[in-house]
């Protein structure tokens, strides 16, 4: 994926549907927080777990497909940004969901700026820059999860 040659028109064409989907997903933040306690516990607290999962899956798929239709596949952003955001903002989805979108946007602006300027006037694909950050962070996550899951 790449952001090169993209103007404002493609972004404007997807902005309203994506923003609406983000707003709707934020209405599920409370239910997602409750679901962190486990499906059975959330069900006993009145959350329709299966319905919430389906809505989140559909809305998330819709948003990702809209954005990927413009930019193409840009690796590691969906993996590293939510984890980094969770480290700084905690696990409360009322804060985490909008913060992840904001941090992801900032990260992509920085990665695109680096991709456009590092070997100017040529431009490297922004996916290379995200992979340079994402690869080591992914390895860190794997090592950290192995330490936590050791008996």
XYZ file of C-alpha atoms in Angstrom:
151
model
C 0.000 0.000 0.000
C 0.960 3.573 -0.496
C -0.333 7.066 0.001
C 1.575 8.476 -2.965
C -0.467 10.241 -5.584
C -3.524 10.340 -3.347
C -5.303 13.654 -3.094
C -8.114 14.890 -0.900
C -10.976 13.627 -3.090
C -10.646 9.917 -2.215
C -10.335 10.817 1.456
C -13.402 13.032 1.332
C -15.414 10.294 -0.357
C -14.873 7.864 2.534
C -14.689 10.308 5.456
C -18.397 10.543 6.299
C -19.093 6.764 6.253
C -15.932 6.016 8.246
C -16.621 8.734 10.826
C -20.208 7.507 11.241
C -18.974 3.936 11.737
C -16.442 5.166 14.325
C -19.174 7.003 16.211
C -21.382 3.907 16.206
C -18.515 1.714 17.424
C -17.909 4.137 20.292
C -21.475 3.492 21.462
C -20.350 -0.108 22.077
C -17.334 0.906 24.207
C -19.133 0.213 27.494
C -20.196 -3.240 26.303
C -16.653 -3.953 25.107
C -15.320 -2.972 28.541
C -17.753 -5.362 30.200
C -16.792 -8.104 27.742
C -13.200 -7.856 29.011
C -14.429 -9.753 32.080
C -15.395 -12.725 29.891
C -18.379 -13.693 27.785
C -20.336 -15.400 30.568
C -19.802 -12.539 32.977
C -20.775 -9.973 30.344
C -23.882 -11.985 29.468
C -24.895 -12.038 33.133
C -24.445 -8.251 33.253
C -26.908 -7.788 30.408
C -24.635 -7.554 27.380
C -25.825 -9.439 24.308
C -22.316 -10.710 23.596
C -22.985 -12.323 20.227
C -24.842 -9.270 18.934
C -22.056 -6.918 20.045
C -19.413 -9.143 18.421
C -21.330 -9.189 15.139
C -21.869 -5.405 15.123
C -18.217 -4.701 15.932
C -17.057 -7.178 13.284
C -19.308 -5.652 10.614
C -18.447 -2.041 11.491
C -14.719 -2.772 11.776
C -14.704 -4.629 8.473
C -16.592 -1.774 6.833
C -14.143 0.868 8.085
C -11.049 -1.132 7.169
C -12.371 -1.956 3.707
C -13.145 1.712 3.027
C -9.663 2.830 4.056
C -7.855 -0.044 2.299
C -9.764 0.744 -0.899
C -7.969 4.106 -0.931
C -4.535 3.332 0.504
C -4.023 -0.359 -0.160
C -2.713 -2.717 2.482
C -0.226 -1.005 4.787
C 1.164 -3.548 7.208
C 1.571 -3.454 10.976
C -0.497 -0.305 11.629
C -3.498 -2.270 12.901
C -1.201 -4.398 15.035
C 1.116 -1.937 16.712
C -1.002 1.190 17.145
C -3.728 -0.304 19.392
C -1.068 -1.953 21.575
C 0.976 1.226 21.900
C -2.167 3.220 22.612
C -3.235 0.708 25.272
C 0.141 1.101 26.993
C -0.314 4.875 27.278
C -4.095 5.203 27.727
C -5.131 1.994 29.489
C -7.784 -0.557 28.587
C -10.944 1.573 28.848
C -12.453 1.323 25.364
C -14.269 4.647 25.784
C -10.820 6.251 25.604
C -8.891 3.555 23.727
C -11.034 3.466 20.571
C -10.852 7.180 19.682
C -7.256 7.418 20.935
C -6.211 4.517 18.676
C -7.747 6.265 15.677
C -5.947 9.505 16.548
C -2.592 7.852 17.253
C -2.945 5.748 14.085
C -3.546 8.880 12.033
C -0.550 10.636 13.564
C 1.610 7.556 12.983
C 0.573 7.361 9.330
C 1.304 11.071 8.782
C 4.772 10.628 10.292
C 5.444 7.414 8.334
C 4.277 9.037 5.089
C 6.433 12.101 5.728
C 9.471 9.898 6.320
C 8.681 7.826 3.205
C 8.450 10.965 1.063
C 11.569 12.701 2.388
C 14.117 10.026 3.296
C 15.400 9.625 -0.284
C 13.838 12.707 -1.847
C 12.904 13.311 -4.671
C 12.059 9.606 -4.877
C 9.454 8.111 -2.600
C 9.537 4.729 -0.924
C 6.299 2.895 -0.080
C 4.961 3.884 3.323
C 4.547 0.170 4.130
C 8.324 -0.148 4.361
C 8.440 2.549 7.041
C 5.559 0.993 9.001
C 7.285 -2.407 8.760
C 10.509 -0.916 10.164
C 8.556 0.152 13.251
C 6.099 -2.748 13.296
C 8.496 -5.666 12.917
C 10.551 -4.971 16.052
C 7.436 -4.064 18.039
C 5.760 -7.309 16.956
C 8.814 -9.254 18.164
C 8.647 -7.347 21.458
C 4.968 -8.328 21.839
C 5.800 -11.971 21.156
C 8.594 -11.982 23.737
C 6.465 -10.149 26.300
C 3.573 -12.589 25.863
C 5.924 -15.566 26.280
C 7.195 -14.115 29.577
C 3.652 -13.540 30.838
C 2.438 -17.001 29.792
C 5.349 -18.907 31.395
C 4.421 -21.090 34.347
